[in-house]
Amino acid sequence: MTQVSSVQQITARAQAHIDLSALQHNLQRVKQIAPDSRVMAVIKSNAYGHGTLQVARALSAVDAFGVALLDEGIALRGIGFSQEIVLLSGFVTKEELVAAAHYELSVVVHNTHQIDVLLDTELEQSVNVWFKIDTGMHRLGFAPEMVEDTLKKLAICKHIKHPIRFMTHLANADDQNNSTTNEQLALFDKTLDGIKGEQSIANSGGVLGWPTSHRDWVRPGIMLYGVSPFNNQTGIDNDLKPAMTLSARLIAVSQHKKGDKVGYGSTWECPEDMSVGVVGIGYGDGYPRHAPTDTPVLVNGKRVSLVGRVSMDMICVDLRSQPDAKPGDKVVLWGEGLPVDEIADKAGTIGYELLCGVTTRVNKTYSE
Ligand SMILES: *Cc1c(COP(=O)(O)O)cnc(C)c1O
């Protein structure tokens, strides 16, 4: 009897291949563009779907990691990273603050509730604080008029390391024609006039598009994964390399007659006698269900078009330009040769969401 050794190698299931050297190339781009800034690599949400631990290893030359959640920070400490790790969403409860201090995780302080918790909690060691100012995004951060009084309260707090650092977040850095970014920068500078401390403003959009936002620390996320933050550009336009290539295989190729309808809802009709391929990937793998007919797909490296509705485990493609395609042939859904931005645009979303949305049944492989 033949032994079955590794299911991952024998099945045609979807694969997300992560090119770790692309991550390193993209980090070099950050350093080229913002040479005077330290880098906080943002690796929240499982490193935008790429795998936190592998990505952190590949990017271990950075000065700090940014994560959203306590668990993400603890996991990084747990495998021995000694860099600064910043909890970008801060903490809410006493217990979270105690754990952050225990694991030496820096916290973003953005709300008076947190000041109360800080003043009211005994900690085994003091924590690093990033003080967040709301300069116009109106999500997290202290209003500029509250900053002076709040800093006075923090100054007497014995559980935090001084000097504290200052940050804000840009709401529109991904749009180079949007003047509110300059307004946010001006308000940040006005609010901190005469106040000493390191500063951080720039996300990927800031790094690439707004040099005056670079300051002491930049906080790139999406560009590290090779994707442009700008809606009218792709990563390649910014000399970035895609880190993730999502692929699958053709699992069937069939001849259909003119007028035959394909997929759920019978939404697409063959315009002539033609061959249609079925690819083993669907929304159960994180391929967007809203990707319409005409969304590009690479079959054996050549562009063909998705047809009909995306199902949970399959999509169908128009193989008229690929008469020799056969089951087992490789299909690329995004990544090398097909920017995820293009698929996101077709599906009415952004590359960020597609990358984060790759599900756990997709096998991840890594290469240097
Ligand atoms: C997610 C995040 C970033 C990174 O944003 P990108 O657009 O992916 O570069 C930076 N700063 C904060 C506070 C974030 O939450």
PDB file of C-alpha atoms in Angstrom, residues 84 114 123 128 140 148 164 187 200 225 273 286 320 351:
ATOM      1  CA  GLU A  84      10.249  47.531  21.323  1.00  0.00           C
ATOM      2  CA  GLN A 114      -6.552  55.124  30.164  1.00  0.00           C
ATOM      3  CA  LEU A 123       2.745  47.928  38.015  1.00  0.00           C
ATOM      4  CA  ASN A 128       6.686  53.036  27.677  1.00  0.00           C
ATOM      5  CA  LEU A 140      -8.282  57.632  18.700  1.00  0.00           C
ATOM      6  CA  GLU A 148      -1.526  70.300  27.981  1.00  0.00           C
ATOM      7  CA  ILE A 164       7.057  59.901  26.578  1.00  0.00           C
ATOM      8  CA  LEU A 187      -2.154  70.985  13.960  1.00  0.00           C
ATOM      9  CA  SER A 200       5.680  59.582  14.797  1.00  0.00           C
ATOM     10  CA  TYR A 225       3.987  43.702   2.036  1.00  0.00           C
ATOM     11  CA  ASP A 273     -18.876  27.319 -27.814  1.00  0.00           C
ATOM     12  CA  GLY A 286     -10.474  34.473   1.235  1.00  0.00           C
ATOM     13  CA  ARG A 320     -10.760  30.700 -24.779  1.00  0.00           C
ATOM     14  CA  GLY A 351      -5.565  45.208  -0.888  1.00  0.00           C
TER      15      GLY A 351
END
